């Protein structure tokens, strides 16, 4: 059992130190969960909807716990590793994601929206949402994973490379191709500034 002092020390240590400690004291891994579960939940919810996100996060941290001995301790931040696991677990739920994306794409683009005094941009984004959902549904799973890790998780190219197990140069070139493809589908809008909403 990890004592209060060990948990307190773990709360200030970087992720790699906590994961190293968890090899001898498995309960210490709770610090990694506490630090990153909410962020992984938000990402999974955006990918698959809130109803699946809780299950995804539970699977992610179970996989992470089981694979913690293989974690690269030279990396102080576990977020890219966890995003990689989240992406893999989400791919297992891809059928549900595709259903949601196709359903959003079927929403009529000219459906009257309500005016929101906070921002005209929000109204424009709501009107663009069906086109964005349609455009996202044309991407391969690999392309969609890459785009969403950059756009939603706000990871650097290096962190995306670590999450997906590919070189940073590959991230750059694939992202460029995806952005060109989506800009064309969206009439010139940059896909990294748009936010589809699951409903």
Short mmCIF file of N, CA and C in Angstrom, two decimals:
data_model
loop_
_atom_site.label_atom_id
_atom_site.label_comp_id
_atom_site.label_asym_id
_atom_site.label_seq_id
_atom_site.Cartn_x
_atom_site.Cartn_y
_atom_site.Cartn_z
N UNK A 1 0.85 -1.19 0.00
CA UNK A 1 0.00 0.00 0.00
C UNK A 1 0.89 1.24 0.00
N UNK A 2 0.58 2.17 -0.91
CA UNK A 2 1.35 3.40 -0.98
C UNK A 2 0.89 4.32 0.13
N UNK A 3 1.85 4.85 0.89
CA UNK A 3 1.51 5.76 1.97
C UNK A 3 1.19 7.14 1.44
N UNK A 4 0.62 7.98 2.31
CA UNK A 4 0.24 9.34 1.93
C UNK A 4 1.45 10.13 1.46
N UNK A 5 2.61 9.92 2.09
CA UNK A 5 3.81 10.65 1.70
C UNK A 5 4.24 10.29 0.28
N UNK A 6 4.17 9.01 -0.08
CA UNK A 6 4.57 8.58 -1.42
C UNK A 6 3.64 9.17 -2.47
N UNK A 7 2.33 9.20 -2.18
CA UNK A 7 1.38 9.79 -3.13
C UNK A 7 1.61 11.28 -3.26
N UNK A 8 1.92 11.93 -2.15
CA UNK A 8 2.19 13.37 -2.18
C UNK A 8 3.43 13.64 -3.04
N UNK A 9 4.46 12.85 -2.85
CA UNK A 9 5.67 13.00 -3.66
C UNK A 9 5.37 12.73 -5.13
N UNK A 10 4.53 11.72 -5.40
CA UNK A 10 4.16 11.39 -6.77
C UNK A 10 3.40 12.50 -7.44
N UNK A 11 2.68 13.30 -6.68
CA UNK A 11 1.88 14.36 -7.28
C UNK A 11 2.74 15.48 -7.84
N UNK A 12 4.01 15.57 -7.40
CA UNK A 12 4.90 16.61 -7.92
C UNK A 12 5.94 16.05 -8.89
N UNK A 13 6.09 14.73 -8.95
CA UNK A 13 7.07 14.11 -9.85
C UNK A 13 6.53 14.12 -11.28
N UNK A 14 7.45 14.07 -12.26
CA UNK A 14 6.96 13.98 -13.63
C UNK A 14 6.39 12.58 -13.87
N UNK A 15 5.69 12.44 -15.00
CA UNK A 15 4.99 11.18 -15.27
C UNK A 15 5.93 9.99 -15.31
N UNK A 16 7.11 10.17 -15.90
CA UNK A 16 8.02 9.03 -16.01
C UNK A 16 8.46 8.54 -14.62
N UNK A 17 8.67 9.46 -13.68
CA UNK A 17 9.06 9.06 -12.33
C UNK A 17 7.91 8.32 -11.63
N UNK A 18 6.70 8.79 -11.86
CA UNK A 18 5.53 8.13 -11.25
C UNK A 18 5.37 6.73 -11.83
N UNK A 19 5.51 6.61 -13.15
CA UNK A 19 5.36 5.30 -13.78
C UNK A 19 6.47 4.36 -13.30
N UNK A 20 7.68 4.86 -13.17
CA UNK A 20 8.78 4.03 -12.66
C UNK A 20 8.47 3.55 -11.25
N UNK A 21 7.95 4.46 -10.42
CA UNK A 21 7.59 4.08 -9.05
C UNK A 21 6.48 3.04 -9.04
N UNK A 22 5.55 3.15 -10.00
CA UNK A 22 4.40 2.23 -10.02
C UNK A 22 4.81 0.79 -10.34
N UNK A 23 6.02 0.61 -10.88
CA UNK A 23 6.48 -0.75 -11.13
C UNK A 23 6.70 -1.51 -9.83
N UNK A 24 7.10 -0.77 -8.79
CA UNK A 24 7.27 -1.37 -7.46
C UNK A 24 6.04 -1.17 -6.58
N UNK A 25 5.37 -0.05 -6.79
CA UNK A 25 4.18 0.31 -6.00
C UNK A 25 3.04 0.60 -6.97
N UNK A 26 2.30 -0.43 -7.40
CA UNK A 26 1.28 -0.25 -8.44
C UNK A 26 0.27 0.85 -8.15
N UNK A 27 -0.02 1.07 -6.87
CA UNK A 27 -1.01 2.10 -6.52
C UNK A 27 -0.57 3.50 -6.94
N UNK A 28 0.73 3.71 -7.12
CA UNK A 28 1.23 5.02 -7.52
C UNK A 28 0.73 5.42 -8.90
N UNK A 29 0.34 4.45 -9.71
CA UNK A 29 -0.15 4.75 -11.06
C UNK A 29 -1.42 5.60 -11.01
N UNK A 30 -2.10 5.62 -9.88
CA UNK A 30 -3.29 6.46 -9.71
C UNK A 30 -2.98 7.93 -9.97
N UNK A 31 -1.74 8.35 -9.72
CA UNK A 31 -1.35 9.74 -9.97
C UNK A 31 -1.45 10.05 -11.47
N UNK A 32 -1.01 9.12 -12.31
CA UNK A 32 -1.10 9.31 -13.76
C UNK A 32 -2.56 9.41 -14.18
N UNK A 33 -3.38 8.54 -13.62
CA UNK A 33 -4.82 8.60 -13.91
C UNK A 33 -5.39 9.95 -13.50
N UNK A 34 -5.10 10.37 -12.28
CA UNK A 34 -5.64 11.65 -11.79
C UNK A 34 -5.21 12.82 -12.66
N UNK A 35 -3.98 12.78 -13.16
CA UNK A 35 -3.48 13.88 -13.98
C UNK A 35 -4.12 13.94 -15.36
N UNK A 36 -4.39 12.81 -15.95
CA UNK A 36 -4.70 12.79 -17.38
C UNK A 36 -6.05 12.20 -17.77
N UNK A 37 -6.78 11.61 -16.84
CA UNK A 37 -8.05 10.96 -17.21
C UNK A 37 -9.06 11.94 -17.78
N UNK A 38 -9.16 13.14 -17.21
CA UNK A 38 -10.14 14.11 -17.72
C UNK A 38 -9.82 14.51 -19.15
N UNK A 39 -8.55 14.71 -19.45
CA UNK A 39 -8.15 15.11 -20.81
C UNK A 39 -8.43 13.99 -21.80
N UNK A 40 -8.13 12.74 -21.42
CA UNK A 40 -8.42 11.60 -22.30
C UNK A 40 -9.94 11.44 -22.48
N UNK A 41 -10.70 11.72 -21.41
CA UNK A 41 -12.16 11.64 -21.51
C UNK A 41 -12.67 12.66 -22.52
N UNK A 42 -12.18 13.90 -22.42
CA UNK A 42 -12.64 14.94 -23.35
C UNK A 42 -12.34 14.56 -24.79
N UNK A 43 -11.15 14.05 -25.03
CA UNK A 43 -10.78 13.65 -26.38
C UNK A 43 -11.66 12.50 -26.87
N UNK A 44 -11.84 11.49 -26.04
CA UNK A 44 -12.67 10.35 -26.42
C UNK A 44 -14.12 10.78 -26.64
N UNK A 45 -14.62 11.69 -25.81
CA UNK A 45 -16.00 12.16 -25.96
C UNK A 45 -16.18 12.89 -27.28
N UNK A 46 -15.19 13.64 -27.67
CA UNK A 46 -15.28 14.36 -28.95
C UNK A 46 -15.22 13.38 -30.11
N UNK A 47 -14.48 12.31 -29.96
CA UNK A 47 -14.36 11.32 -31.03
C UNK A 47 -15.60 10.45 -31.13
N UNK A 48 -16.10 10.00 -29.97
CA UNK A 48 -17.10 8.94 -29.97
C UNK A 48 -18.40 9.31 -29.27
N UNK A 49 -18.45 10.46 -28.64
CA UNK A 49 -19.63 10.83 -27.86
C UNK A 49 -19.41 10.49 -26.39
N UNK A 50 -20.07 11.24 -25.55
CA UNK A 50 -19.87 11.09 -24.10
C UNK A 50 -20.28 9.72 -23.59
N UNK A 51 -21.27 9.12 -24.22
CA UNK A 51 -21.75 7.83 -23.71
C UNK A 51 -20.71 6.72 -23.82
N UNK A 52 -19.80 6.80 -24.79
CA UNK A 52 -18.75 5.79 -24.92
C UNK A 52 -17.45 6.20 -24.26
N UNK A 53 -17.29 7.49 -24.00
CA UNK A 53 -16.00 8.00 -23.53
C UNK A 53 -15.59 7.40 -22.19
N UNK A 54 -16.53 7.21 -21.30
CA UNK A 54 -16.19 6.66 -19.99
C UNK A 54 -15.61 5.25 -20.12
N UNK A 55 -16.23 4.43 -20.98
CA UNK A 55 -15.72 3.08 -21.21
C UNK A 55 -14.34 3.12 -21.86
N UNK A 56 -14.17 4.04 -22.81
CA UNK A 56 -12.89 4.17 -23.50
C UNK A 56 -11.79 4.53 -22.51
N UNK A 57 -12.06 5.51 -21.65
CA UNK A 57 -11.05 5.94 -20.68
C UNK A 57 -10.70 4.80 -19.72
N UNK A 58 -11.69 4.05 -19.30
CA UNK A 58 -11.41 2.90 -18.42
C UNK A 58 -10.49 1.91 -19.13
N UNK A 59 -10.78 1.64 -20.41
CA UNK A 59 -9.92 0.72 -21.18
C UNK A 59 -8.52 1.30 -21.36
N UNK A 60 -8.44 2.60 -21.65
CA UNK A 60 -7.15 3.24 -21.88
C UNK A 60 -6.24 3.07 -20.67
N UNK A 61 -6.76 3.36 -19.48
CA UNK A 61 -5.90 3.30 -18.30
C UNK A 61 -5.63 1.86 -17.86
N UNK A 62 -6.49 0.94 -18.21
CA UNK A 62 -6.20 -0.47 -17.96
C UNK A 62 -5.05 -0.92 -18.86
N UNK A 63 -5.12 -0.55 -20.14
CA UNK A 63 -4.02 -0.88 -21.08
C UNK A 63 -2.74 -0.20 -20.61
N UNK A 64 -2.81 1.08 -20.26
CA UNK A 64 -1.62 1.82 -19.83
C UNK A 64 -1.00 1.17 -18.60
N UNK A 65 -1.83 0.79 -17.65
CA UNK A 65 -1.32 0.15 -16.43
C UNK A 65 -0.61 -1.15 -16.78
N UNK A 66 -1.24 -1.95 -17.63
CA UNK A 66 -0.64 -3.24 -18.00
C UNK A 66 0.65 -3.07 -18.80
N UNK A 67 0.77 -1.98 -19.56
CA UNK A 67 1.95 -1.77 -20.41
C UNK A 67 2.96 -0.81 -19.80
N UNK A 68 2.78 -0.43 -18.54
CA UNK A 68 3.64 0.60 -17.96
C UNK A 68 5.11 0.20 -17.90
N UNK A 69 5.40 -1.09 -17.86
CA UNK A 69 6.80 -1.53 -17.84
C UNK A 69 7.50 -1.24 -19.15
N UNK A 70 6.73 -1.03 -20.24
CA UNK A 70 7.32 -0.75 -21.55
C UNK A 70 7.37 0.75 -21.83
N UNK A 71 6.92 1.57 -20.88
CA UNK A 71 6.92 3.01 -21.08
C UNK A 71 8.36 3.52 -21.20
N UNK A 72 8.58 4.45 -22.13
CA UNK A 72 9.91 5.05 -22.32
C UNK A 72 10.14 6.09 -21.23
N UNK A 73 10.90 5.74 -20.22
CA UNK A 73 11.11 6.61 -19.06
C UNK A 73 11.90 7.88 -19.39
N UNK A 74 12.44 7.95 -20.61
CA UNK A 74 13.11 9.19 -21.03
C UNK A 74 12.10 10.28 -21.37
N UNK A 75 10.82 9.92 -21.47
CA UNK A 75 9.77 10.89 -21.80
C UNK A 75 9.05 11.30 -20.52
N UNK A 76 9.27 12.52 -20.04
CA UNK A 76 8.68 12.93 -18.76
C UNK A 76 7.16 13.12 -18.81
N UNK A 77 6.59 13.38 -19.99
CA UNK A 77 5.16 13.63 -20.13
C UNK A 77 4.50 12.41 -20.78
N UNK A 78 3.56 11.79 -20.09
CA UNK A 78 2.90 10.58 -20.60
C UNK A 78 1.76 10.87 -21.56
N UNK A 79 1.42 12.15 -21.76
CA UNK A 79 0.27 12.47 -22.60
C UNK A 79 0.35 11.87 -24.01
N UNK A 80 1.46 12.01 -24.74
CA UNK A 80 1.49 11.41 -26.08
C UNK A 80 1.25 9.90 -26.06
N UNK A 81 1.84 9.22 -25.09
CA UNK A 81 1.65 7.77 -24.93
C UNK A 81 0.18 7.47 -24.68
N UNK A 82 -0.45 8.23 -23.78
CA UNK A 82 -1.86 8.01 -23.46
C UNK A 82 -2.76 8.34 -24.64
N UNK A 83 -2.42 9.41 -25.39
CA UNK A 83 -3.21 9.72 -26.59
C UNK A 83 -3.08 8.60 -27.62
N UNK A 84 -1.91 8.01 -27.73
CA UNK A 84 -1.74 6.88 -28.64
C UNK A 84 -2.62 5.70 -28.24
N UNK A 85 -2.65 5.40 -26.96
CA UNK A 85 -3.50 4.31 -26.48
C UNK A 85 -4.97 4.68 -26.70
N UNK A 86 -5.33 5.92 -26.41
CA UNK A 86 -6.71 6.36 -26.60
C UNK A 86 -7.12 6.24 -28.06
N UNK A 87 -6.22 6.62 -28.95
CA UNK A 87 -6.51 6.50 -30.38
C UNK A 87 -6.74 5.05 -30.77
N UNK A 88 -5.91 4.15 -30.24
CA UNK A 88 -6.08 2.72 -30.55
C UNK A 88 -7.39 2.17 -29.99
N UNK A 89 -7.71 2.53 -28.77
CA UNK A 89 -8.96 2.06 -28.18
C UNK A 89 -10.16 2.64 -28.93
N UNK A 90 -10.04 3.91 -29.30
CA UNK A 90 -11.13 4.54 -30.06
C UNK A 90 -11.33 3.85 -31.40
N UNK A 91 -10.23 3.38 -32.01
CA UNK A 91 -10.37 2.69 -33.29
C UNK A 91 -11.19 1.42 -33.15
N UNK A 92 -11.18 0.83 -31.97
CA UNK A 92 -12.01 -0.34 -31.72
C UNK A 92 -13.49 0.04 -31.67
N UNK A 93 -13.73 1.30 -31.42
CA UNK A 93 -15.10 1.81 -31.37
C UNK A 93 -15.43 2.62 -32.63
N UNK A 94 -14.62 2.45 -33.66
CA UNK A 94 -14.75 3.26 -34.86
C UNK A 94 -16.11 3.13 -35.53
N UNK A 95 -16.72 1.97 -35.44
CA UNK A 95 -18.03 1.79 -36.05
C UNK A 95 -19.02 2.80 -35.47
N UNK A 96 -18.98 2.97 -34.16
CA UNK A 96 -19.88 3.94 -33.52
C UNK A 96 -19.53 5.36 -33.97
N UNK A 97 -18.23 5.65 -34.09
CA UNK A 97 -17.81 6.97 -34.54
C UNK A 97 -18.32 7.23 -35.95
N UNK A 98 -18.20 6.23 -36.83
CA UNK A 98 -18.67 6.40 -38.20
C UNK A 98 -20.18 6.65 -38.24
N UNK A 99 -20.93 5.93 -37.41
CA UNK A 99 -22.38 6.15 -37.36
C UNK A 99 -22.68 7.58 -36.95
N UNK A 100 -21.96 8.08 -35.95
CA UNK A 100 -22.20 9.45 -35.47
C UNK A 100 -21.83 10.47 -36.55
N UNK A 101 -20.69 10.26 -37.21
CA UNK A 101 -20.25 11.19 -38.24
C UNK A 101 -21.23 11.21 -39.41
N UNK A 102 -21.67 10.03 -39.85
CA UNK A 102 -22.63 9.98 -40.95
C UNK A 102 -23.96 10.60 -40.55
N UNK A 103 -24.38 10.40 -39.31
CA UNK A 103 -25.63 11.01 -38.85
C UNK A 103 -25.51 12.54 -38.85
N UNK A 104 -24.37 13.04 -38.37
CA UNK A 104 -24.17 14.50 -38.36
C UNK A 104 -24.12 15.03 -39.79
N UNK A 105 -23.56 14.26 -40.70
CA UNK A 105 -23.47 14.70 -42.09
C UNK A 105 -24.84 14.79 -42.75
N UNK A 106 -25.79 14.00 -42.27
CA UNK A 106 -27.13 14.02 -42.86
C UNK A 106 -27.96 15.20 -42.40
N UNK A 107 -27.50 15.90 -41.37
CA UNK A 107 -28.24 17.07 -40.89
C UNK A 107 -28.31 18.08 -42.03
N UNK A 108 -29.46 18.64 -42.26
CA UNK A 108 -29.61 19.59 -43.37
C UNK A 108 -28.74 20.81 -43.15
N UNK A 109 -27.95 21.17 -44.16
CA UNK A 109 -27.04 22.30 -44.04
C UNK A 109 -27.79 23.61 -43.91
N UNK A 110 -29.00 23.68 -44.44
CA UNK A 110 -29.73 24.93 -44.39
C UNK A 110 -30.76 24.97 -43.26
N UNK A 111 -30.61 24.07 -42.28
CA UNK A 111 -31.52 24.06 -41.14
C UNK A 111 -31.43 25.40 -40.43
N UNK A 112 -32.56 26.04 -40.15
CA UNK A 112 -32.48 27.34 -39.47
C UNK A 112 -31.88 27.20 -38.08
N UNK A 113 -30.91 28.06 -37.81
CA UNK A 113 -30.28 28.06 -36.49
C UNK A 113 -30.79 29.23 -35.68
N UNK A 114 -30.59 29.17 -34.38
CA UNK A 114 -30.99 30.29 -33.53
C UNK A 114 -29.81 31.24 -33.40
N UNK A 115 -30.10 32.51 -33.31
CA UNK A 115 -29.04 33.51 -33.20
C UNK A 115 -28.48 33.49 -31.79
N UNK A 116 -27.19 33.42 -31.71
CA UNK A 116 -26.51 33.42 -30.42
C UNK A 116 -25.77 34.73 -30.33
N UNK A 117 -26.17 35.58 -29.41
CA UNK A 117 -25.57 36.92 -29.32
C UNK A 117 -24.08 36.87 -29.01
N UNK A 118 -23.60 35.75 -28.48
CA UNK A 118 -22.18 35.68 -28.13
C UNK A 118 -21.28 35.67 -29.35
N UNK A 119 -21.77 35.15 -30.47
CA UNK A 119 -20.85 35.04 -31.60
C UNK A 119 -21.55 34.68 -32.89
N UNK A 120 -21.35 35.48 -33.93
CA UNK A 120 -21.83 35.11 -35.26
C UNK A 120 -21.08 33.91 -35.78
N UNK A 121 -19.82 33.74 -35.31
CA UNK A 121 -19.01 32.61 -35.76
C UNK A 121 -19.64 31.28 -35.37
N UNK A 122 -20.28 31.24 -34.23
CA UNK A 122 -20.90 29.99 -33.79
C UNK A 122 -22.02 29.59 -34.74
N UNK A 123 -22.81 30.56 -35.18
CA UNK A 123 -23.87 30.28 -36.14
C UNK A 123 -23.26 29.74 -37.43
N UNK A 124 -22.18 30.39 -37.89
CA UNK A 124 -21.51 29.94 -39.11
C UNK A 124 -20.97 28.53 -38.93
N UNK A 125 -20.39 28.24 -37.77
CA UNK A 125 -19.85 26.90 -37.51
C UNK A 125 -20.96 25.86 -37.50
N UNK A 126 -22.12 26.20 -36.94
CA UNK A 126 -23.24 25.26 -36.92
C UNK A 126 -23.73 24.97 -38.33
N UNK A 127 -23.71 25.99 -39.18
CA UNK A 127 -24.13 25.79 -40.56
C UNK A 127 -23.11 24.97 -41.33
N UNK A 128 -21.83 25.09 -40.96
CA UNK A 128 -20.76 24.35 -41.63
C UNK A 128 -20.65 22.92 -41.12
N UNK A 129 -21.19 22.64 -39.96
CA UNK A 129 -21.01 21.34 -39.33
C UNK A 129 -21.35 20.16 -40.23
N UNK A 130 -22.49 20.15 -40.94
CA UNK A 130 -22.76 18.99 -41.79
C UNK A 130 -21.70 18.79 -42.87
N UNK A 131 -21.19 19.87 -43.45
CA UNK A 131 -20.13 19.75 -44.46
C UNK A 131 -18.85 19.22 -43.83
N UNK A 132 -18.53 19.70 -42.63
CA UNK A 132 -17.33 19.22 -41.94
C UNK A 132 -17.46 17.74 -41.61
N UNK A 133 -18.61 17.36 -41.10
CA UNK A 133 -18.82 15.94 -40.76
C UNK A 133 -18.71 15.07 -42.00
N UNK A 134 -19.28 15.54 -43.10
CA UNK A 134 -19.18 14.80 -44.37
C UNK A 134 -17.72 14.70 -44.80
N UNK A 135 -16.99 15.81 -44.70
CA UNK A 135 -15.58 15.81 -45.09
C UNK A 135 -14.77 14.87 -44.21
N UNK A 136 -15.00 14.89 -42.90
CA UNK A 136 -14.27 13.99 -41.99
C UNK A 136 -14.57 12.53 -42.29
N UNK A 137 -15.81 12.25 -42.71
CA UNK A 137 -16.17 10.86 -42.98
C UNK A 137 -15.48 10.33 -44.23
N UNK A 138 -14.93 11.22 -45.08
CA UNK A 138 -14.21 10.76 -46.27
C UNK A 138 -12.75 10.41 -45.96
N UNK A 139 -12.26 10.81 -44.79
CA UNK A 139 -10.87 10.52 -44.43
C UNK A 139 -10.71 9.07 -44.01
N UNK A 140 -9.53 8.55 -44.23
CA UNK A 140 -9.23 7.21 -43.72
C UNK A 140 -9.09 7.32 -42.20
N UNK A 141 -9.23 6.22 -41.48
CA UNK A 141 -9.04 6.27 -40.02
C UNK A 141 -7.68 6.86 -39.63
N UNK A 142 -6.63 6.52 -40.39
CA UNK A 142 -5.29 7.02 -40.10
C UNK A 142 -5.23 8.54 -40.26
N UNK A 143 -5.86 9.05 -41.32
CA UNK A 143 -5.89 10.50 -41.56
C UNK A 143 -6.70 11.20 -40.47
N UNK A 144 -7.83 10.63 -40.10
CA UNK A 144 -8.70 11.24 -39.09
C UNK A 144 -7.99 11.27 -37.73
N UNK A 145 -7.31 10.18 -37.37
CA UNK A 145 -6.57 10.14 -36.10
C UNK A 145 -5.55 11.27 -36.05
N UNK A 146 -4.78 11.41 -37.12
CA UNK A 146 -3.74 12.42 -37.19
C UNK A 146 -4.34 13.82 -37.04
N UNK A 147 -5.37 14.13 -37.82
CA UNK A 147 -5.98 15.45 -37.78
C UNK A 147 -6.55 15.77 -36.40
N UNK A 148 -7.23 14.81 -35.79
CA UNK A 148 -7.89 15.09 -34.52
C UNK A 148 -6.90 15.19 -33.36
N UNK A 149 -5.79 14.48 -33.44
CA UNK A 149 -4.76 14.65 -32.40
C UNK A 149 -4.16 16.05 -32.45
N UNK A 150 -4.03 16.61 -33.65
CA UNK A 150 -3.51 17.97 -33.77
C UNK A 150 -4.58 18.99 -33.41
N UNK A 151 -5.78 18.82 -33.97
CA UNK A 151 -6.83 19.83 -33.82
C UNK A 151 -7.49 19.80 -32.44
N UNK A 152 -7.78 18.62 -31.93
CA UNK A 152 -8.52 18.53 -30.67
C UNK A 152 -7.63 18.35 -29.46
N UNK A 153 -6.60 17.51 -29.60
CA UNK A 153 -5.73 17.27 -28.45
C UNK A 153 -4.65 18.34 -28.36
N UNK A 154 -4.48 19.11 -29.43
CA UNK A 154 -3.51 20.21 -29.46
C UNK A 154 -2.09 19.71 -29.17
N UNK A 155 -1.77 18.53 -29.71
CA UNK A 155 -0.43 17.98 -29.53
C UNK A 155 0.51 18.56 -30.58
N UNK A 156 1.78 18.66 -30.24
CA UNK A 156 2.80 19.07 -31.21
C UNK A 156 2.99 17.94 -32.21
N UNK A 157 3.65 18.25 -33.34
CA UNK A 157 3.92 17.20 -34.32
C UNK A 157 4.74 16.08 -33.70
N UNK A 158 5.70 16.45 -32.84
CA UNK A 158 6.54 15.44 -32.19
C UNK A 158 5.70 14.54 -31.27
N UNK A 159 4.75 15.15 -30.54
CA UNK A 159 3.90 14.35 -29.66
C UNK A 159 2.95 13.47 -30.45
N UNK A 160 2.43 13.98 -31.57
CA UNK A 160 1.56 13.16 -32.44
C UNK A 160 2.38 11.99 -32.98
N UNK A 161 3.62 12.27 -33.38
CA UNK A 161 4.49 11.20 -33.87
C UNK A 161 4.68 10.13 -32.81
N UNK A 162 4.90 10.55 -31.56
CA UNK A 162 5.06 9.58 -30.47
C UNK A 162 3.77 8.82 -30.23
N UNK A 163 2.64 9.51 -30.29
CA UNK A 163 1.35 8.86 -30.04
C UNK A 163 1.04 7.81 -31.10
N UNK A 164 1.36 8.10 -32.36
CA UNK A 164 1.01 7.20 -33.45
C UNK A 164 2.16 6.28 -33.88
N UNK A 165 3.36 6.50 -33.30
CA UNK A 165 4.49 5.65 -33.63
C UNK A 165 5.01 5.86 -35.05
N UNK A 166 5.01 7.13 -35.50
CA UNK A 166 5.51 7.46 -36.84
C UNK A 166 6.49 8.62 -36.71
N UNK A 167 7.35 8.85 -37.70
CA UNK A 167 8.31 9.96 -37.63
C UNK A 167 7.61 11.32 -37.72
N UNK A 168 8.15 12.36 -37.07
CA UNK A 168 7.56 13.70 -37.14
C UNK A 168 7.41 14.22 -38.57
N UNK A 169 8.35 13.89 -39.44
CA UNK A 169 8.24 14.32 -40.84
C UNK A 169 7.02 13.72 -41.52
N UNK A 170 6.70 12.49 -41.16
CA UNK A 170 5.50 11.84 -41.71
C UNK A 170 4.25 12.54 -41.22
N UNK A 171 4.26 12.97 -39.95
CA UNK A 171 3.13 13.72 -39.41
C UNK A 171 2.93 14.98 -40.24
N UNK A 172 4.00 15.71 -40.49
CA UNK A 172 3.91 16.97 -41.24
C UNK A 172 3.35 16.75 -42.65
N UNK A 173 3.91 15.76 -43.34
CA UNK A 173 3.49 15.55 -44.73
C UNK A 173 2.05 15.04 -44.80
N UNK A 174 1.68 14.11 -43.91
CA UNK A 174 0.30 13.61 -43.92
C UNK A 174 -0.69 14.71 -43.55
N UNK A 175 -0.32 15.50 -42.55
CA UNK A 175 -1.22 16.57 -42.12
C UNK A 175 -1.42 17.58 -43.24
N UNK A 176 -0.36 17.88 -43.98
CA UNK A 176 -0.48 18.81 -45.10
C UNK A 176 -1.47 18.26 -46.13
N UNK A 177 -1.33 16.98 -46.47
CA UNK A 177 -2.24 16.37 -47.45
C UNK A 177 -3.69 16.37 -46.95
N UNK A 178 -3.89 16.07 -45.66
CA UNK A 178 -5.24 16.04 -45.09
C UNK A 178 -5.85 17.44 -45.11
N UNK A 179 -5.06 18.44 -44.75
CA UNK A 179 -5.58 19.82 -44.73
C UNK A 179 -5.97 20.27 -46.14
N UNK A 180 -5.15 19.95 -47.14
CA UNK A 180 -5.47 20.32 -48.51
C UNK A 180 -6.78 19.63 -48.93
N UNK A 181 -6.89 18.37 -48.62
CA UNK A 181 -8.08 17.59 -48.98
C UNK A 181 -9.33 18.19 -48.33
N UNK A 182 -9.23 18.52 -47.04
CA UNK A 182 -10.39 19.06 -46.34
C UNK A 182 -10.70 20.50 -46.74
N UNK A 183 -9.67 21.30 -46.98
CA UNK A 183 -9.92 22.67 -47.45
C UNK A 183 -10.73 22.66 -48.73
N UNK A 184 -10.37 21.75 -49.63
CA UNK A 184 -11.08 21.63 -50.89
C UNK A 184 -12.55 21.27 -50.62
N UNK A 185 -12.77 20.31 -49.72
CA UNK A 185 -14.13 19.87 -49.41
C UNK A 185 -14.93 20.95 -48.68
N UNK A 186 -14.23 21.83 -47.96
CA UNK A 186 -14.91 22.86 -47.16
C UNK A 186 -14.91 24.23 -47.82
N UNK A 187 -14.57 24.28 -49.09
CA UNK A 187 -14.61 25.56 -49.79
C UNK A 187 -13.58 26.56 -49.30
N UNK A 188 -12.41 26.07 -48.88
CA UNK A 188 -11.32 26.96 -48.48
C UNK A 188 -11.15 27.14 -46.98
N UNK A 189 -12.08 26.66 -46.15
CA UNK A 189 -11.95 26.78 -44.69
C UNK A 189 -10.87 25.84 -44.17
N UNK A 190 -10.13 26.30 -43.17
CA UNK A 190 -9.07 25.49 -42.56
C UNK A 190 -9.68 24.50 -41.58
N UNK A 191 -9.52 23.18 -41.80
CA UNK A 191 -10.13 22.19 -40.92
C UNK A 191 -9.60 22.22 -39.49
N UNK A 192 -8.41 22.79 -39.27
CA UNK A 192 -7.87 22.81 -37.91
C UNK A 192 -8.51 23.90 -37.05
N UNK A 193 -9.30 24.77 -37.65
CA UNK A 193 -9.96 25.82 -36.87
C UNK A 193 -11.43 25.51 -36.66
N UNK A 194 -11.90 24.37 -37.15
CA UNK A 194 -13.31 24.04 -37.08
C UNK A 194 -13.54 22.96 -36.04
N UNK A 195 -14.72 22.95 -35.52
CA UNK A 195 -15.02 22.03 -34.43
C UNK A 195 -16.37 21.37 -34.65
N UNK A 196 -16.41 20.11 -35.18
CA UNK A 196 -17.68 19.43 -35.27
C UNK A 196 -18.20 19.11 -33.88
N UNK A 197 -19.50 19.15 -33.72
CA UNK A 197 -20.08 18.89 -32.40
C UNK A 197 -20.92 17.64 -32.48
N UNK A 198 -20.74 16.75 -31.51
CA UNK A 198 -21.55 15.54 -31.45
C UNK A 198 -22.84 15.89 -30.73
N UNK A 199 -23.92 15.36 -31.19
CA UNK A 199 -25.19 15.65 -30.53
C UNK A 199 -25.93 14.41 -30.23
#
